[in-house]
Structure formats: C-alpha cells, structure tokens
Amino acid sequence: MGDIREPLRELTECGLPQALEVMGERWSFMILRASFNGLHHFEEFLSELGIARNILSNRLAKLVEHGILRRDPCADDKRKIEYRLTDKGFDLLPAMVALRQWGQKYGAEVVENPVLVDDRDRLPIGPTSILSHDGRILGAGDLYLVDRSNLGVRADGTKAEPKTELGLGDVVDIASARKAKTAA
C-alpha cells in the first residue's frame, strides 16, 4: 500500500484504535444493532438481547459517554429514560452493514430473514464498498498511503483535483465501473 507505512505502535495516530476502544466488543455492537432496529428502553435491550443487567448498564453508559447514544426522558413518562442514536451513532451504520455482510459471506450458513433492502426498490442492498473521491469502487490493490503533504500528487507527478463528494441518493454505476476495471 505504498512506500510508507502507518506508525503501527502509535495508537493515537489512527482512528481505528480509538474506534475499537469505544466499539471493540460484541455487546456494544449488539446494542447498536438493537438501536438501529428501534429499541430505546433499558428493559427492551435487556429482554431482546439476553444481556446481563450490569453489562448492559455499563455498555449503555459507555456509548452515551462517547456520544453514540444520548439519554432522553421518555415522552409519556419523564421518570423513564430512552436511549437514542446521535448523528455520531448513525454514522456507524456503514461499518455495521459492512460487518454484517462480512459475517454473512464468511460466517455460518445463515439465511437472512428479514432481508436488508433499500426503501425505494425493496431489493437487497449492494455490497459495502470503498469508494474513491469520485465514486470509483476501490479494491485492496487500489489503496496507497502517502504523506499528507503529497495529497493529490499522482505517481507521474501530475496533480489531481478532488471531485464533488458523493451524497445520499447519488448513483454509482457499479456495472460500468467493473467493465472499465476489467478492460484496463
């Protein structure tokens, strides 16, 4: 992945160790999955997940502390608390989908039901992919590490200009990208 490597011993120079510090164990992911599925109350998490009360309490507190969930008073009973996903929590959805797809591909033979689909067409979502700044699907061989001072400097010395970022609802033509890749 290039001529330089990440400083692997330096845990503060990379987002992965920081993310794993917050999310790096099973119950945090199961609580997050339950939140994406509409659970909000301590007792719901407790009964649906089959998690011990003390572990649930600890994990919820950690997710709140790190801004992934927030505690809100329940609308119909102010004495009760609801746990709601924050924007930071919602931003974990692509990672959750990627892990789910990886588990389906390499895990036990599981027939997914219900199936995760897109709201408009109600067809299964495509594979989670790494996209370039302009929407090209990238594989491991397309990734390269560079010093920040060399961002946009191509191997031949020319300068690349960033394209407009992709947004929600933008369409990436996967079939054309695959054809172009095989033709190259």
PDB file of C-alpha atoms in Angstrom:
ATOM      1  CA  MET A   1       0.000   0.000   0.000  1.00  0.00           C
ATOM      2  CA  GLY A   2       2.762   2.432  -0.808  1.00  0.00           C
ATOM      3  CA  ASP A   3       6.256   3.332   0.190  1.00  0.00           C
ATOM      4  CA  ILE A   4       5.317   4.412   3.699  1.00  0.00           C
ATOM      5  CA  ARG A   5       3.503   2.618   6.493  1.00  0.00           C
ATOM      6  CA  GLU A   6       1.245   3.767   9.245  1.00  0.00           C
ATOM      7  CA  PRO A   7       3.001   4.080  12.622  1.00  0.00           C
ATOM      8  CA  LEU A   8       1.585   0.814  13.939  1.00  0.00           C
ATOM      9  CA  ARG A   9       2.785   1.249  17.521  1.00  0.00           C
ATOM     10  CA  GLU A  10       1.354   4.759  17.784  1.00  0.00           C
ATOM     11  CA  LEU A  11      -2.243   4.206  18.848  1.00  0.00           C
ATOM     12  CA  THR A  12      -3.198   7.879  18.861  1.00  0.00           C
ATOM     13  CA  GLU A  13      -2.251   8.476  15.217  1.00  0.00           C
ATOM     14  CA  CYS A  14      -5.036   6.312  13.787  1.00  0.00           C
ATOM     15  CA  GLY A  15      -8.808   6.314  14.139  1.00  0.00           C
ATOM     16  CA  LEU A  16      -9.090   2.510  14.293  1.00  0.00           C
ATOM     17  CA  PRO A  17      -7.740   2.004  17.836  1.00  0.00           C
ATOM     18  CA  GLN A  18      -9.899   4.883  19.030  1.00  0.00           C
ATOM     19  CA  ALA A  19     -12.987   3.347  17.422  1.00  0.00           C
ATOM     20  CA  LEU A  20     -12.180  -0.068  18.875  1.00  0.00           C
ATOM     21  CA  GLU A  21     -11.796   1.486  22.318  1.00  0.00           C
ATOM     22  CA  VAL A  22     -15.458   2.524  22.111  1.00  0.00           C
ATOM     23  CA  MET A  23     -16.994  -0.239  19.990  1.00  0.00           C
ATOM     24  CA  GLY A  24     -14.500  -3.109  20.165  1.00  0.00           C
ATOM     25  CA  GLU A  25     -16.604  -5.745  21.830  1.00  0.00           C
ATOM     26  CA  ARG A  26     -19.689  -7.758  20.992  1.00  0.00           C
ATOM     27  CA  TRP A  27     -22.281  -6.186  23.303  1.00  0.00           C
ATOM     28  CA  SER A  28     -21.644  -2.639  22.112  1.00  0.00           C
ATOM     29  CA  PHE A  29     -22.369  -3.766  18.554  1.00  0.00           C
ATOM     30  CA  MET A  30     -25.446  -5.716  19.633  1.00  0.00           C
ATOM     31  CA  ILE A  31     -26.820  -2.660  21.470  1.00  0.00           C
ATOM     32  CA  LEU A  32     -26.112  -0.512  18.426  1.00  0.00           C
ATOM     33  CA  ARG A  33     -27.863  -3.049  16.159  1.00  0.00           C
ATOM     34  CA  ALA A  34     -30.849  -3.042  18.523  1.00  0.00           C
ATOM     35  CA  SER A  35     -30.897   0.769  18.408  1.00  0.00           C
ATOM     36  CA  PHE A  36     -30.945   0.692  14.600  1.00  0.00           C
ATOM     37  CA  ASN A  37     -33.880  -1.715  14.943  1.00  0.00           C
ATOM     38  CA  GLY A  38     -35.863   0.788  17.012  1.00  0.00           C
ATOM     39  CA  LEU A  39     -35.178  -0.253  20.611  1.00  0.00           C
ATOM     40  CA  HIS A  40     -34.877   2.663  23.048  1.00  0.00           C
ATOM     41  CA  HIS A  41     -35.516   1.444  26.603  1.00  0.00           C
ATOM     42  CA  PHE A  42     -33.236  -0.369  29.024  1.00  0.00           C
ATOM     43  CA  GLU A  43     -35.784  -3.130  29.588  1.00  0.00           C
ATOM     44  CA  GLU A  44     -36.197  -3.654  25.817  1.00  0.00           C
ATOM     45  CA  PHE A  45     -32.448  -4.100  25.380  1.00  0.00           C
ATOM     46  CA  LEU A  46     -32.386  -6.404  28.387  1.00  0.00           C
ATOM     47  CA  SER A  47     -35.152  -8.720  27.167  1.00  0.00           C
ATOM     48  CA  GLU A  48     -34.340  -8.675  23.433  1.00  0.00           C
ATOM     49  CA  LEU A  49     -30.579  -9.170  23.737  1.00  0.00           C
ATOM     50  CA  GLY A  50     -30.437 -11.542  26.690  1.00  0.00           C
ATOM     51  CA  ILE A  51     -27.626  -9.478  28.173  1.00  0.00           C
ATOM     52  CA  ALA A  52     -26.841  -9.292  31.890  1.00  0.00           C
ATOM     53  CA  ARG A  53     -28.201  -6.152  33.563  1.00  0.00           C
ATOM     54  CA  ASN A  54     -24.780  -4.961  34.799  1.00  0.00           C
ATOM     55  CA  ILE A  55     -23.133  -5.435  31.387  1.00  0.00           C
ATOM     56  CA  LEU A  56     -25.983  -3.604  29.648  1.00  0.00           C
ATOM     57  CA  SER A  57     -25.785  -0.733  32.112  1.00  0.00           C
ATOM     58  CA  ASN A  58     -22.016  -0.480  31.611  1.00  0.00           C
ATOM     59  CA  ARG A  59     -22.188  -0.599  27.795  1.00  0.00           C
ATOM     60  CA  LEU A  60     -25.038   1.923  27.580  1.00  0.00           C
ATOM     61  CA  ALA A  61     -23.117   4.304  29.834  1.00  0.00           C
ATOM     62  CA  LYS A  62     -20.015   3.926  27.635  1.00  0.00           C
ATOM     63  CA  LEU A  63     -21.991   4.539  24.427  1.00  0.00           C
ATOM     64  CA  VAL A  64     -23.556   7.649  25.987  1.00  0.00           C
ATOM     65  CA  GLU A  65     -20.174   8.855  27.295  1.00  0.00           C
ATOM     66  CA  HIS A  66     -18.729   8.616  23.779  1.00  0.00           C
ATOM     67  CA  GLY A  67     -21.690  10.393  22.166  1.00  0.00           C
ATOM     68  CA  ILE A  68     -23.012   7.406  20.193  1.00  0.00           C
ATOM     69  CA  LEU A  69     -26.267   7.276  22.149  1.00  0.00           C
ATOM     70  CA  ARG A  70     -27.954  10.025  24.139  1.00  0.00           C
ATOM     71  CA  ARG A  71     -30.251   9.718  27.137  1.00  0.00           C
ATOM     72  CA  ASP A  72     -33.624  11.424  26.733  1.00  0.00           C
ATOM     73  CA  PRO A  73     -36.569  11.494  29.112  1.00  0.00           C
ATOM     74  CA  CYS A  74     -39.381   9.285  27.836  1.00  0.00           C
ATOM     75  CA  ALA A  75     -42.177  11.395  26.323  1.00  0.00           C
ATOM     76  CA  ASP A  76     -45.004   9.553  28.112  1.00  0.00           C
ATOM     77  CA  ASP A  77     -43.209   9.028  31.460  1.00  0.00           C
ATOM     78  CA  LYS A  78     -40.480  11.534  32.397  1.00  0.00           C
ATOM     79  CA  ARG A  79     -39.169   9.114  35.055  1.00  0.00           C
ATOM     80  CA  LYS A  80     -38.062   6.684  32.319  1.00  0.00           C
ATOM     81  CA  ILE A  81     -35.077   7.148  30.029  1.00  0.00           C
ATOM     82  CA  GLU A  82     -34.830   6.464  26.295  1.00  0.00           C
ATOM     83  CA  TYR A  83     -31.536   5.793  24.563  1.00  0.00           C
ATOM     84  CA  ARG A  84     -31.459   7.441  21.150  1.00  0.00           C
ATOM     85  CA  LEU A  85     -28.843   7.280  18.415  1.00  0.00           C
ATOM     86  CA  THR A  86     -26.930  10.505  17.849  1.00  0.00           C
ATOM     87  CA  ASP A  87     -25.545  11.600  14.473  1.00  0.00           C
ATOM     88  CA  LYS A  88     -22.266  10.028  15.602  1.00  0.00           C
ATOM     89  CA  GLY A  89     -24.159   6.787  16.244  1.00  0.00           C
ATOM     90  CA  PHE A  90     -25.916   6.890  12.881  1.00  0.00           C
ATOM     91  CA  ASP A  91     -22.517   7.364  11.221  1.00  0.00           C
ATOM     92  CA  LEU A  92     -21.632   3.835  12.403  1.00  0.00           C
ATOM     93  CA  LEU A  93     -24.296   2.342  10.110  1.00  0.00           C
ATOM     94  CA  PRO A  94     -21.923   1.704   7.157  1.00  0.00           C
ATOM     95  CA  ALA A  95     -19.498  -0.088   9.488  1.00  0.00           C
ATOM     96  CA  MET A  96     -22.350  -2.168  10.903  1.00  0.00           C
ATOM     97  CA  VAL A  97     -23.584  -3.099   7.412  1.00  0.00           C
ATOM     98  CA  ALA A  98     -20.027  -3.959   6.300  1.00  0.00           C
ATOM     99  CA  LEU A  99     -19.513  -6.229   9.318  1.00  0.00           C
ATOM    100  CA  ARG A 100     -22.919  -7.839   8.765  1.00  0.00           C
ATOM    101  CA  GLN A 101     -22.132  -8.535   5.110  1.00  0.00           C
ATOM    102  CA  TRP A 102     -18.702  -9.910   6.006  1.00  0.00           C
ATOM    103  CA  GLY A 103     -20.304 -12.207   8.596  1.00  0.00           C
ATOM    104  CA  GLN A 104     -22.865 -13.406   6.061  1.00  0.00           C
ATOM    105  CA  LYS A 105     -20.159 -14.082   3.486  1.00  0.00           C
ATOM    106  CA  TYR A 106     -17.662 -15.858   5.749  1.00  0.00           C
ATOM    107  CA  GLY A 107     -19.704 -16.892   8.757  1.00  0.00           C
ATOM    108  CA  ALA A 108     -22.050 -19.763   9.317  1.00  0.00           C
ATOM    109  CA  GLU A 109     -24.626 -20.596   6.686  1.00  0.00           C
ATOM    110  CA  VAL A 110     -27.322 -18.124   7.659  1.00  0.00           C
ATOM    111  CA  VAL A 111     -30.342 -17.429   5.508  1.00  0.00           C
ATOM    112  CA  GLU A 112     -31.004 -13.751   6.163  1.00  0.00           C
ATOM    113  CA  ASN A 113     -34.594 -13.052   7.146  1.00  0.00           C
ATOM    114  CA  PRO A 114     -35.637 -10.309   7.272  1.00  0.00           C
ATOM    115  CA  VAL A 115     -33.503  -9.035   4.410  1.00  0.00           C
ATOM    116  CA  LEU A 116     -31.903  -5.568   4.471  1.00  0.00           C
ATOM    117  CA  VAL A 117     -33.213  -3.697   1.405  1.00  0.00           C
ATOM    118  CA  ASP A 118     -33.302  -0.136   0.129  1.00  0.00           C
ATOM    119  CA  ASP A 119     -36.520   1.707   0.895  1.00  0.00           C
ATOM    120  CA  ARG A 120     -37.304   2.764  -2.694  1.00  0.00           C
ATOM    121  CA  ASP A 121     -36.988  -0.520  -4.599  1.00  0.00           C
ATOM    122  CA  ARG A 122     -37.202  -3.008  -1.712  1.00  0.00           C
ATOM    123  CA  LEU A 123     -34.327  -5.009  -3.226  1.00  0.00           C
ATOM    124  CA  PRO A 124     -31.294  -6.237  -1.225  1.00  0.00           C
ATOM    125  CA  ILE A 125     -28.613  -3.613  -0.719  1.00  0.00           C
ATOM    126  CA  GLY A 126     -25.368  -3.988  -2.628  1.00  0.00           C
ATOM    127  CA  PRO A 127     -22.057  -4.865  -1.042  1.00  0.00           C
ATOM    128  CA  THR A 128     -20.471  -2.186   1.097  1.00  0.00           C
ATOM    129  CA  SER A 129     -17.531  -0.827  -0.857  1.00  0.00           C
ATOM    130  CA  ILE A 130     -14.606   1.530  -0.539  1.00  0.00           C
ATOM    131  CA  LEU A 131     -15.197   4.427  -2.913  1.00  0.00           C
ATOM    132  CA  SER A 132     -12.712   6.911  -4.288  1.00  0.00           C
ATOM    133  CA  HIS A 133     -13.363  10.639  -4.067  1.00  0.00           C
ATOM    134  CA  ASP A 134     -15.140  10.452  -7.455  1.00  0.00           C
ATOM    135  CA  GLY A 135     -17.175   7.303  -6.803  1.00  0.00           C
ATOM    136  CA  ARG A 136     -14.935   4.591  -8.284  1.00  0.00           C
ATOM    137  CA  ILE A 137     -15.074   1.288  -6.402  1.00  0.00           C
ATOM    138  CA  LEU A 138     -11.651   0.507  -4.992  1.00  0.00           C
ATOM    139  CA  GLY A 139     -10.047  -2.806  -4.102  1.00  0.00           C
ATOM    140  CA  ALA A 140      -7.025  -3.506  -1.882  1.00  0.00           C
ATOM    141  CA  GLY A 141      -4.669  -3.015  -4.845  1.00  0.00           C
ATOM    142  CA  ASP A 142      -6.052   0.488  -5.429  1.00  0.00           C
ATOM    143  CA  LEU A 143      -5.126   1.779  -1.964  1.00  0.00           C
ATOM    144  CA  TYR A 144      -1.917   3.661  -1.262  1.00  0.00           C
ATOM    145  CA  LEU A 145      -0.536   5.514   1.760  1.00  0.00           C
ATOM    146  CA  VAL A 146       1.003   8.963   1.222  1.00  0.00           C
ATOM    147  CA  ASP A 147       2.214  11.721   3.477  1.00  0.00           C
ATOM    148  CA  ARG A 148      -0.441  14.427   3.915  1.00  0.00           C
ATOM    149  CA  SER A 149       1.838  16.911   2.118  1.00  0.00           C
ATOM    150  CA  ASN A 150       1.588  14.747  -1.038  1.00  0.00           C
ATOM    151  CA  LEU A 151      -2.210  14.501  -1.244  1.00  0.00           C
ATOM    152  CA  GLY A 152      -3.311  14.666  -4.879  1.00  0.00           C
ATOM    153  CA  VAL A 153       0.189  14.164  -6.314  1.00  0.00           C
ATOM    154  CA  ARG A 154      -0.049  11.240  -8.740  1.00  0.00           C
ATOM    155  CA  ALA A 155       2.797   8.753  -9.328  1.00  0.00           C
ATOM    156  CA  ASP A 156       3.710  10.590 -12.561  1.00  0.00           C
ATOM    157  CA  GLY A 157       3.924  13.936 -10.695  1.00  0.00           C
ATOM    158  CA  THR A 158       0.718  15.446 -12.070  1.00  0.00           C
ATOM    159  CA  LYS A 159      -1.779  16.940  -9.651  1.00  0.00           C
ATOM    160  CA  ALA A 160      -5.264  15.515  -9.172  1.00  0.00           C
ATOM    161  CA  GLU A 161      -8.129  17.795  -8.220  1.00  0.00           C
ATOM    162  CA  PRO A 162     -10.840  16.466  -5.916  1.00  0.00           C
ATOM    163  CA  LYS A 163     -14.233  15.866  -7.486  1.00  0.00           C
ATOM    164  CA  THR A 164     -17.521  16.728  -5.899  1.00  0.00           C
ATOM    165  CA  GLU A 165     -18.249  14.447  -2.963  1.00  0.00           C
ATOM    166  CA  LEU A 166     -20.897  11.790  -3.354  1.00  0.00           C
ATOM    167  CA  GLY A 167     -24.045  12.417  -1.357  1.00  0.00           C
ATOM    168  CA  LEU A 168     -27.086  10.464  -0.225  1.00  0.00           C
ATOM    169  CA  GLY A 169     -29.063   9.267  -3.217  1.00  0.00           C
ATOM    170  CA  ASP A 170     -26.185   9.698  -5.688  1.00  0.00           C
ATOM    171  CA  VAL A 171     -25.899   6.772  -8.075  1.00  0.00           C
ATOM    172  CA  VAL A 172     -22.628   4.961  -8.679  1.00  0.00           C
ATOM    173  CA  ASP A 173     -22.773   2.835 -11.819  1.00  0.00           C
ATOM    174  CA  ILE A 174     -21.197  -0.374 -10.474  1.00  0.00           C
ATOM    175  CA  ALA A 175     -21.594  -2.318 -13.722  1.00  0.00           C
ATOM    176  CA  SER A 176     -19.731   0.347 -15.745  1.00  0.00           C
ATOM    177  CA  ALA A 177     -17.019   0.582 -13.097  1.00  0.00           C
ATOM    178  CA  ARG A 178     -16.485  -3.189 -13.204  1.00  0.00           C
ATOM    179  CA  LYS A 179     -16.367  -3.196 -17.029  1.00  0.00           C
ATOM    180  CA  ALA A 180     -13.833  -0.369 -17.049  1.00  0.00           C
ATOM    181  CA  LYS A 181     -11.708  -2.204 -14.465  1.00  0.00           C
ATOM    182  CA  THR A 182     -11.672  -5.463 -16.446  1.00  0.00           C
ATOM    183  CA  ALA A 183     -10.959  -3.604 -19.704  1.00  0.00           C
ATOM    184  CA  ALA A 184      -7.911  -1.890 -18.177  1.00  0.00           C
TER     185      ALA A 184
END
